[in-house]
PDB file of C-alpha atoms in Angstrom:
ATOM      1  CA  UNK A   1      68.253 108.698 142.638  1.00  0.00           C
ATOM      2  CA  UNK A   2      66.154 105.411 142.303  1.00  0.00           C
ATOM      3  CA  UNK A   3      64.797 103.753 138.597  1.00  0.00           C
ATOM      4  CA  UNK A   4      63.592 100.952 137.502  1.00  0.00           C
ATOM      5  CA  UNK A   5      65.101  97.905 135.558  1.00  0.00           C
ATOM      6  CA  UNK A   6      62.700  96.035 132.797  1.00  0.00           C
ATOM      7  CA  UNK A   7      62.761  92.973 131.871  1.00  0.00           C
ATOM      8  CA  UNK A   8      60.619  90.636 129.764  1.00  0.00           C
ATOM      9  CA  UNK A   9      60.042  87.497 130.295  1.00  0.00           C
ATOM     10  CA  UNK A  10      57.839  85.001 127.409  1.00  0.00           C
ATOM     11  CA  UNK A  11      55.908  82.353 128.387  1.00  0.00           C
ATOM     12  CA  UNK A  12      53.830  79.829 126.649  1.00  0.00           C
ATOM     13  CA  UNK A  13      50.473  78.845 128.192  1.00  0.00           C
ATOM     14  CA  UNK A  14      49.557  75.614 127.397  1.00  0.00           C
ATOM     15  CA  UNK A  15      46.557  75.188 125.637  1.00  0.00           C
ATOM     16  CA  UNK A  16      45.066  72.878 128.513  1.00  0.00           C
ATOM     17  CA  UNK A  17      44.521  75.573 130.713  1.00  0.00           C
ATOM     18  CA  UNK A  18      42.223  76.967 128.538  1.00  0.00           C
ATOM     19  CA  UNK A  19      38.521  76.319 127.869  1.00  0.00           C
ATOM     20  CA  UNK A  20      39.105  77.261 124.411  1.00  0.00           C
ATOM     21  CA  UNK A  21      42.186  74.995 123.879  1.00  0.00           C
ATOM     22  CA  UNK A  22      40.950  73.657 120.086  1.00  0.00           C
ATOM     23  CA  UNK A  23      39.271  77.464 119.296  1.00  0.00           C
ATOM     24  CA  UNK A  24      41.050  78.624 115.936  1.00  0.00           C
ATOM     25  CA  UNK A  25      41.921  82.224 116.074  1.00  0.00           C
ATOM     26  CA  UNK A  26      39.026  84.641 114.762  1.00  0.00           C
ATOM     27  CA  UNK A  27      36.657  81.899 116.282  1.00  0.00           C
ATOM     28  CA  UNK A  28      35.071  83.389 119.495  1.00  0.00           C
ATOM     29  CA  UNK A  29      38.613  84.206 120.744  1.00  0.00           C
ATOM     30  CA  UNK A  30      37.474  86.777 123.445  1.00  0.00           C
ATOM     31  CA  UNK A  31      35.042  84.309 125.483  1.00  0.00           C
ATOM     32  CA  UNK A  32      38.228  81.761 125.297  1.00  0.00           C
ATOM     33  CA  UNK A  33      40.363  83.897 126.714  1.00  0.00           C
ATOM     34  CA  UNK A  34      37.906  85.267 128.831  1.00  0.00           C
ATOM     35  CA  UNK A  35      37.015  81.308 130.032  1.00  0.00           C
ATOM     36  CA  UNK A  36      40.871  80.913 130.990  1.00  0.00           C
ATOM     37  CA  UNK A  37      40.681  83.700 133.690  1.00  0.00           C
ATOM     38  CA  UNK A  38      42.893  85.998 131.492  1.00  0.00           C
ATOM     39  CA  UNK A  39      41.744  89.396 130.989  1.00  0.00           C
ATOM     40  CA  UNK A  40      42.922  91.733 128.400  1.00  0.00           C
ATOM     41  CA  UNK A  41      44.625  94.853 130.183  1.00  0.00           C
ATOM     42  CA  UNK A  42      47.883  94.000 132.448  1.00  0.00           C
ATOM     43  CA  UNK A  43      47.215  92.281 135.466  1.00  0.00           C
ATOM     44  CA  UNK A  44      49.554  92.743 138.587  1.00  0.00           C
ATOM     45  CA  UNK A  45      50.933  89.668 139.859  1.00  0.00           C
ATOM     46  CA  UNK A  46      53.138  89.876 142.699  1.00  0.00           C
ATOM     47  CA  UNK A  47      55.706  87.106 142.430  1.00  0.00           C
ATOM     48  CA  UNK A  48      54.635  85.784 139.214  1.00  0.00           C
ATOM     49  CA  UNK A  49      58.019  85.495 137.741  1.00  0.00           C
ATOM     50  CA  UNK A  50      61.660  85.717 138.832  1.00  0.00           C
ATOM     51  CA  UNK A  51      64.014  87.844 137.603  1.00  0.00           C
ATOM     52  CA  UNK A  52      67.572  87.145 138.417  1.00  0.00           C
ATOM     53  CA  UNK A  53      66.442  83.980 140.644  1.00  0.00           C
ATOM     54  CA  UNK A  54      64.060  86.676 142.684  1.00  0.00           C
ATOM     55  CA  UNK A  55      60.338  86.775 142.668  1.00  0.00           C
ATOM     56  CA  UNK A  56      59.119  90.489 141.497  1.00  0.00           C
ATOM     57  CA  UNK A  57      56.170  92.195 140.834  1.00  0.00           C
ATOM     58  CA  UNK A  58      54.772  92.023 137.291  1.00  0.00           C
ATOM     59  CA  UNK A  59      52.326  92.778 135.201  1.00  0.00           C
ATOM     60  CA  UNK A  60      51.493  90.438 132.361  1.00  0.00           C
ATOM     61  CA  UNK A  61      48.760  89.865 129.650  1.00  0.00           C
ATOM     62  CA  UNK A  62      47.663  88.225 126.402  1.00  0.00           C
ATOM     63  CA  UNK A  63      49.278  89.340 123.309  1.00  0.00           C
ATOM     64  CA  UNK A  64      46.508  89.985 120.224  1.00  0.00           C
ATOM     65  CA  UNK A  65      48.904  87.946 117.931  1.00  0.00           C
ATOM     66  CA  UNK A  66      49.599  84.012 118.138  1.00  0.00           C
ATOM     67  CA  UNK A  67      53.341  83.824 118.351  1.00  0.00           C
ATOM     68  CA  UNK A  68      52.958  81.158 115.899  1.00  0.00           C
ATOM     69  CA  UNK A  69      53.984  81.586 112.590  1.00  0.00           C
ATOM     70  CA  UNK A  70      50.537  80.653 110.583  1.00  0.00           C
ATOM     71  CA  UNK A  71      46.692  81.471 110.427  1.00  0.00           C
ATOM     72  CA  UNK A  72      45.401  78.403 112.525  1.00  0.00           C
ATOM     73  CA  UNK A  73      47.738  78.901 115.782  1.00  0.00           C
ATOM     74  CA  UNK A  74      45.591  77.559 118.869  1.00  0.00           C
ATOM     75  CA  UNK A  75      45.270  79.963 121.914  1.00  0.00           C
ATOM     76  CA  UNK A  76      47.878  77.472 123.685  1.00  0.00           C
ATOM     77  CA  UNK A  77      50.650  78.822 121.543  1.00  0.00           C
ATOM     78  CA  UNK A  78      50.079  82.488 122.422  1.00  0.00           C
ATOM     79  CA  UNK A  79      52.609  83.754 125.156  1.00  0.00           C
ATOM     80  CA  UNK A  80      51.771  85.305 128.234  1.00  0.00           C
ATOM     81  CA  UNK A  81      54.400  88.423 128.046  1.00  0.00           C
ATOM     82  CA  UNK A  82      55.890  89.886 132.181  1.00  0.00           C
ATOM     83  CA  UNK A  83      57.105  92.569 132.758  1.00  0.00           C
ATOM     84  CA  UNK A  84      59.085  92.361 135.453  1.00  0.00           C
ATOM     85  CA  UNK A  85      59.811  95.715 137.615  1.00  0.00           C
ATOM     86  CA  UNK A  86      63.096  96.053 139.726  1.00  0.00           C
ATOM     87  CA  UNK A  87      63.932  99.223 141.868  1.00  0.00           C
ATOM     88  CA  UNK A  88      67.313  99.853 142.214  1.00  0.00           C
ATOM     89  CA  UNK A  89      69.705 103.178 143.055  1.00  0.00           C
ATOM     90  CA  UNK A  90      71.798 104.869 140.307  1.00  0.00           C
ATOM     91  CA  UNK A  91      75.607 104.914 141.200  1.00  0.00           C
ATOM     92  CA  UNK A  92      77.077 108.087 140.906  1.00  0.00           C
ATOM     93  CA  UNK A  93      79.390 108.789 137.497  1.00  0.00           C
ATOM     94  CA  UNK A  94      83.089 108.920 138.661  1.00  0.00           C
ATOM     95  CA  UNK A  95      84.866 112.169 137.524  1.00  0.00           C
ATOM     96  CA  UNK A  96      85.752 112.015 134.120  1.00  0.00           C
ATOM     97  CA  UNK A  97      89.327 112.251 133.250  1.00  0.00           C
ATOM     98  CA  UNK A  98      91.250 115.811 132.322  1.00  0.00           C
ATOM     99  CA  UNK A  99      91.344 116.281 128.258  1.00  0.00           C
ATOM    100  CA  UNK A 100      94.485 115.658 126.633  1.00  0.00           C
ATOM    101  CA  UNK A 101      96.070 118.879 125.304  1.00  0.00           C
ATOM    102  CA  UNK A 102      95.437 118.940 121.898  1.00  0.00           C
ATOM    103  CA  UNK A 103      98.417 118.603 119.620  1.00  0.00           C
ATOM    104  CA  UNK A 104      99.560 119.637 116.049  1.00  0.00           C
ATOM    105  CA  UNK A 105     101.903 118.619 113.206  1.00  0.00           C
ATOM    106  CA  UNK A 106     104.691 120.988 112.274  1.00  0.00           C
ATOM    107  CA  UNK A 107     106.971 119.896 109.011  1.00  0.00           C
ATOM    108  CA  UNK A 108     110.414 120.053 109.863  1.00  0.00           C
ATOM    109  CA  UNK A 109     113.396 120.577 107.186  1.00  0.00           C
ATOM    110  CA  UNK A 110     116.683 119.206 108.058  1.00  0.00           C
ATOM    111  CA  UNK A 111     119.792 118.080 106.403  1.00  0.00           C
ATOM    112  CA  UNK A 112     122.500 115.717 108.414  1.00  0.00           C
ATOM    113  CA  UNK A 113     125.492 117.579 109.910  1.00  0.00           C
ATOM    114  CA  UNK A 114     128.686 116.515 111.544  1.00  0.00           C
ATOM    115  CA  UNK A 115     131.328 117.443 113.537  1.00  0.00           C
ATOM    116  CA  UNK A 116     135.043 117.289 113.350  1.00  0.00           C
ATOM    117  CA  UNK A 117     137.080 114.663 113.970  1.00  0.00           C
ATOM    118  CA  UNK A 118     140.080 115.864 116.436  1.00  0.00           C
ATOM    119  CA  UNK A 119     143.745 114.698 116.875  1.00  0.00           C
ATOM    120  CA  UNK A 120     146.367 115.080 119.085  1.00  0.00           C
ATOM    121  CA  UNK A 121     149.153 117.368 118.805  1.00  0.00           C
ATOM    122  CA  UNK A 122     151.186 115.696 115.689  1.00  0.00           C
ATOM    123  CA  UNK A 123     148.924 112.687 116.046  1.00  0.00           C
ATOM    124  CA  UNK A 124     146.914 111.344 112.930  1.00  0.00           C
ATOM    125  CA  UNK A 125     145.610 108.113 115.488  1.00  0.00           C
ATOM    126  CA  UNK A 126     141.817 107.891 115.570  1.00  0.00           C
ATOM    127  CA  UNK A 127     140.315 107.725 118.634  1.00  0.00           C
ATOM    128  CA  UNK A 128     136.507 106.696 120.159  1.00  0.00           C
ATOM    129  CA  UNK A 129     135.363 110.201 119.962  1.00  0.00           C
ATOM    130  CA  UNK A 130     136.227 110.063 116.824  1.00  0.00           C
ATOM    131  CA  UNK A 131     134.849 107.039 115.703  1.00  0.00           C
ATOM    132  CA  UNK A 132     131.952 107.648 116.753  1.00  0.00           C
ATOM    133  CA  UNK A 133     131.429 111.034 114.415  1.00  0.00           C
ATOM    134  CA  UNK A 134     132.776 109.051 111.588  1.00  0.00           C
ATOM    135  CA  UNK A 135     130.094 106.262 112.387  1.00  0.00           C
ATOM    136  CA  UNK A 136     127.267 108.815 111.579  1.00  0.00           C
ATOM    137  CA  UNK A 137     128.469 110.029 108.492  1.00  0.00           C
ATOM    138  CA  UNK A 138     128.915 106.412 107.181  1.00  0.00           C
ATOM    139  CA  UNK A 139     125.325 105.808 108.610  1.00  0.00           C
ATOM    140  CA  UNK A 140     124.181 109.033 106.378  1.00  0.00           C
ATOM    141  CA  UNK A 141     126.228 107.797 103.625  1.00  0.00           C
ATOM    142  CA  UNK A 142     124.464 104.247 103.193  1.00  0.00           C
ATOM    143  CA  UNK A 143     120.832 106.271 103.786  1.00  0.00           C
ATOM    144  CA  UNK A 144     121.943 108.559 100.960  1.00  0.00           C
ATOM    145  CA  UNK A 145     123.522 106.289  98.288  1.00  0.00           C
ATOM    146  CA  UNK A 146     124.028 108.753  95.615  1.00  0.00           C
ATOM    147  CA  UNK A 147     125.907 111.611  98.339  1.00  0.00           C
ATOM    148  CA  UNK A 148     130.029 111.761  97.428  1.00  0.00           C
ATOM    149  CA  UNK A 149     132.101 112.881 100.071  1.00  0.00           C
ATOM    150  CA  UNK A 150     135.233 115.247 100.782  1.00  0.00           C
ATOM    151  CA  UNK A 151     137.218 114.450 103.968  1.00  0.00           C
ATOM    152  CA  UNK A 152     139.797 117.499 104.467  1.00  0.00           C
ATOM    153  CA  UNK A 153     142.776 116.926 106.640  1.00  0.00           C
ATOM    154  CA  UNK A 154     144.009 119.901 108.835  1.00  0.00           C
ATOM    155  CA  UNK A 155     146.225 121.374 111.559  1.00  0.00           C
ATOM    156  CA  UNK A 156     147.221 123.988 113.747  1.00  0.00           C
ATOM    157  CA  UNK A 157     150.107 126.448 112.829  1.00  0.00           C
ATOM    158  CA  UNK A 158     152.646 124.616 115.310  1.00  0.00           C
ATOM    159  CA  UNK A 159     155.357 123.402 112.964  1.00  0.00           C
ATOM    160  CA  UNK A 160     156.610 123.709 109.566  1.00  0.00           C
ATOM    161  CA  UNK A 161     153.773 124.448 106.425  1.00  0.00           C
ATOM    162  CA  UNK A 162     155.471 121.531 104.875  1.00  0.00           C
ATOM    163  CA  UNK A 163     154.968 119.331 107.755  1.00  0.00           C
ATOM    164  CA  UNK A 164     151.346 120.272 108.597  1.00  0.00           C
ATOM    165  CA  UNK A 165     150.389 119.689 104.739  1.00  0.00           C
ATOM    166  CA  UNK A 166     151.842 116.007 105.579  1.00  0.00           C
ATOM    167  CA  UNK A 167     149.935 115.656 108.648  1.00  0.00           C
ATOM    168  CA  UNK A 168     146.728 116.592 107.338  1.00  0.00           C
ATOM    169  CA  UNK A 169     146.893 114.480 104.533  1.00  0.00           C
ATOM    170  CA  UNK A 170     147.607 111.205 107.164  1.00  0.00           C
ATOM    171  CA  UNK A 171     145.096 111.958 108.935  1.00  0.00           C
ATOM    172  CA  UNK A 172     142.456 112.401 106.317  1.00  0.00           C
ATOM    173  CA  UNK A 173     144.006 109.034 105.057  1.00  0.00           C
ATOM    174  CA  UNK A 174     143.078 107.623 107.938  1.00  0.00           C
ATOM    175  CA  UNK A 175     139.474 108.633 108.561  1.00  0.00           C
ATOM    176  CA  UNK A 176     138.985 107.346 104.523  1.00  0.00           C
ATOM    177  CA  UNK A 177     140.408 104.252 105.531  1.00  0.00           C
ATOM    178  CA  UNK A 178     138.027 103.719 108.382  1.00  0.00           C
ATOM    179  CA  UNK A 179     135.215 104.306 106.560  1.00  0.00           C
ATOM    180  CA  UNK A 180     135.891 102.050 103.599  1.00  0.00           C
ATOM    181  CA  UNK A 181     136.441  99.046 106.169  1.00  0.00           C
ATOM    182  CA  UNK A 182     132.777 100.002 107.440  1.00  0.00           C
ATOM    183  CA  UNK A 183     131.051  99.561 104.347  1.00  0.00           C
ATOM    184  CA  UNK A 184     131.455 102.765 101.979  1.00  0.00           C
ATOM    185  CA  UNK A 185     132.751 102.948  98.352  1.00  0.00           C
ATOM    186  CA  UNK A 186     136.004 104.514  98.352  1.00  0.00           C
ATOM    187  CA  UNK A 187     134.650 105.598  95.034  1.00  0.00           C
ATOM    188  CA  UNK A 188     132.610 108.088  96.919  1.00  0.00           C
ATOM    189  CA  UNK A 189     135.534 109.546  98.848  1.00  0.00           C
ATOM    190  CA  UNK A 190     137.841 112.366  97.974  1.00  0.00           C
ATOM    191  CA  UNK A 191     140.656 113.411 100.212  1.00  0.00           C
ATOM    192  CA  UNK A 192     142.473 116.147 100.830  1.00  0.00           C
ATOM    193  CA  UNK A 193     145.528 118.011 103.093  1.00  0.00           C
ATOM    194  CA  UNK A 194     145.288 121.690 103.993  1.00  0.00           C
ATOM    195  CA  UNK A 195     147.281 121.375 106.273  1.00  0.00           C
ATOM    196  CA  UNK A 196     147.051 124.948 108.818  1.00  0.00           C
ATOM    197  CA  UNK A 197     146.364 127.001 105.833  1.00  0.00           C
ATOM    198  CA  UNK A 198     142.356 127.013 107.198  1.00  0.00           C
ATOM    199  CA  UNK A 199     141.700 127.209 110.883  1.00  0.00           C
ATOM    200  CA  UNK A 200     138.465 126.800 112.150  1.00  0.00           C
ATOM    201  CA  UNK A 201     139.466 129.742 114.705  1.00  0.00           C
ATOM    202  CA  UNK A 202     142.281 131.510 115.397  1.00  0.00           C
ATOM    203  CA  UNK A 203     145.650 129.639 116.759  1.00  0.00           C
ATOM    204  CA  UNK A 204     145.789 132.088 119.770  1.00  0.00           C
ATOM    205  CA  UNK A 205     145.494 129.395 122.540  1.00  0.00           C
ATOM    206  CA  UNK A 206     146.358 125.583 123.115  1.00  0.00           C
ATOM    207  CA  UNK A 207     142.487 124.983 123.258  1.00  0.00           C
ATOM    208  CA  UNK A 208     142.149 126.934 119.863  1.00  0.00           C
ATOM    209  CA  UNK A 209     144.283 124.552 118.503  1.00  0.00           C
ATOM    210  CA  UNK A 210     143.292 121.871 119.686  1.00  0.00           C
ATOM    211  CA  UNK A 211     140.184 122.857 117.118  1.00  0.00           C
ATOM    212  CA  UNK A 212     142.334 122.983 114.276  1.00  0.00           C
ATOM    213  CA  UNK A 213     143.959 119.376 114.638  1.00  0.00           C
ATOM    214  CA  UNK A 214     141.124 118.274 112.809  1.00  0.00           C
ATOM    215  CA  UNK A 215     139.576 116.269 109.436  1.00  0.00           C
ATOM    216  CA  UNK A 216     136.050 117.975 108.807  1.00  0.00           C
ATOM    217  CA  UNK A 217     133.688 116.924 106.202  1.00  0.00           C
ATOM    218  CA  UNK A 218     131.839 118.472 102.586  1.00  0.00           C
ATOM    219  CA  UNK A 219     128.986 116.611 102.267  1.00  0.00           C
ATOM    220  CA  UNK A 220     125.900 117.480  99.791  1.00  0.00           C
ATOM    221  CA  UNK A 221     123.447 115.861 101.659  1.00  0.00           C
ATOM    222  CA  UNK A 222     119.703 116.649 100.684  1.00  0.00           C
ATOM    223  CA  UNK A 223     117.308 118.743 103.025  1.00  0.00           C
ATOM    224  CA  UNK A 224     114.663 116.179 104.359  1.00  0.00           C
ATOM    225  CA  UNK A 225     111.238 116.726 105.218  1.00  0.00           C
ATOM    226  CA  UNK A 226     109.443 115.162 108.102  1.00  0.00           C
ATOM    227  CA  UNK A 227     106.274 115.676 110.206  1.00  0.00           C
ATOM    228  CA  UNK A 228     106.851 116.370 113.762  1.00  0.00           C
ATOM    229  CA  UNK A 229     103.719 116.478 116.382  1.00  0.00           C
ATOM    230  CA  UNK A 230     104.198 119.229 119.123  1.00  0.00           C
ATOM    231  CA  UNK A 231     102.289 120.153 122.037  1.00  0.00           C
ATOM    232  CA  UNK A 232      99.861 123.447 120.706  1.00  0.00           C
TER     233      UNK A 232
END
């Protein structure tokens, strides 16, 4: 598909290469302009101008106005105006991209949970796993300044009542104690031993108990609201 390109190109005639150089605008301006060889509908001229360092075809004429600012402006300060006319091919449109699937904003409620902390059989040592569940609740803790606490001690039915009441209470003791070296008021914390009297499930198998050697947590953290975007 072929167009054209347009561009203009102003040039001042100077007012020596016109018969009427000195004639004052309203003052026989058609003979003047007539006397320079000028006419007044656009002239052809093939290679009268260059456009992009190329001589083209144009067509240029006399504009009616003086591009002078002012009443008096000679003929030699009028422009002679070119159009210059390029042909040149239209490049075809690469393909547009696909349209991004349109997404949307759900609000999400949520409130920070955690899981146990587990021990060993008779154990009340606190491991990495562990650590690392107590790390979040300390992280909640600090984002929730006015949130207290309960860390409950437990374990499973092997051994005495009296001796699992013990146990639980060391290792709550020593979950408390971690967390008050990582930056929370022990004023926040409440512990507590219950020792095997609550089982998270039922002490029918060693795995099952291995659940219930345990601290677990009673927080009252707030429900939060957030925006979530999500493909439609």
């Amino acid at each position: 598909m072929n167009g054209f390109r347009l561009a203009m190109v102003v040039a001042l005639v100077n007012s020596s290469l016109l018969a009427g150089a000195n004639t004052v605008p309203g003052e026989d301006e058609q003979p003047s302009w007539g006397n320079s060889g000028a006419l007044p509908e656009p002239q052809a001229d093939r290679g009268a101008a260059n456009c992009d360092s190329e001589p083209r075809g144009c067509r240029w004429w006399w504009p009616k106005a003086p591009v002078a600012n002012g009443d008096r402006a000679v003929w030699g300060n009028r422009g002679v105006v070119f159009h210059c006319v390029e042909e040149f091919s239209l490049q075809p449109v690469a393909d547009l991209p696909a349209p991004i699937p349109p997404k949307k904003q759900v609000l999400v409620t949520s409130k920070p949970v955690f899981g146990h902390v587990l021990f060993d059989l008779n154990k009340a040592a606190l491991g990495s796993a562990g650590k690392a569940v107590v790390d979040e609740l300390i992280a909640a803790l600090k984002e929730f300044p006015d949130v207290r606490v309960v860390v409950e001690g437990h374990a499973c039915d092997l051994g005495t009542t009296a001796f699992n009441l013990q146990l639980g209470t060391r290792r709550a003791e020593v979950v408390v104690r971690y967390m008050v070296e990582h930056g929370v008021d022990r004023a926040r914390i409440s512990a507590k031993s219950l020792g095997d009297t609550e089982p998270a499930v039922p002490n029918d198998t060693e795995a099952d108990r291995k659940l219930n050697r345990r601290v677990q947590f009673d927080a009252n953290f707030p429900f939060v609201c957030t925006l979530e975007t999500v493909d439609e």
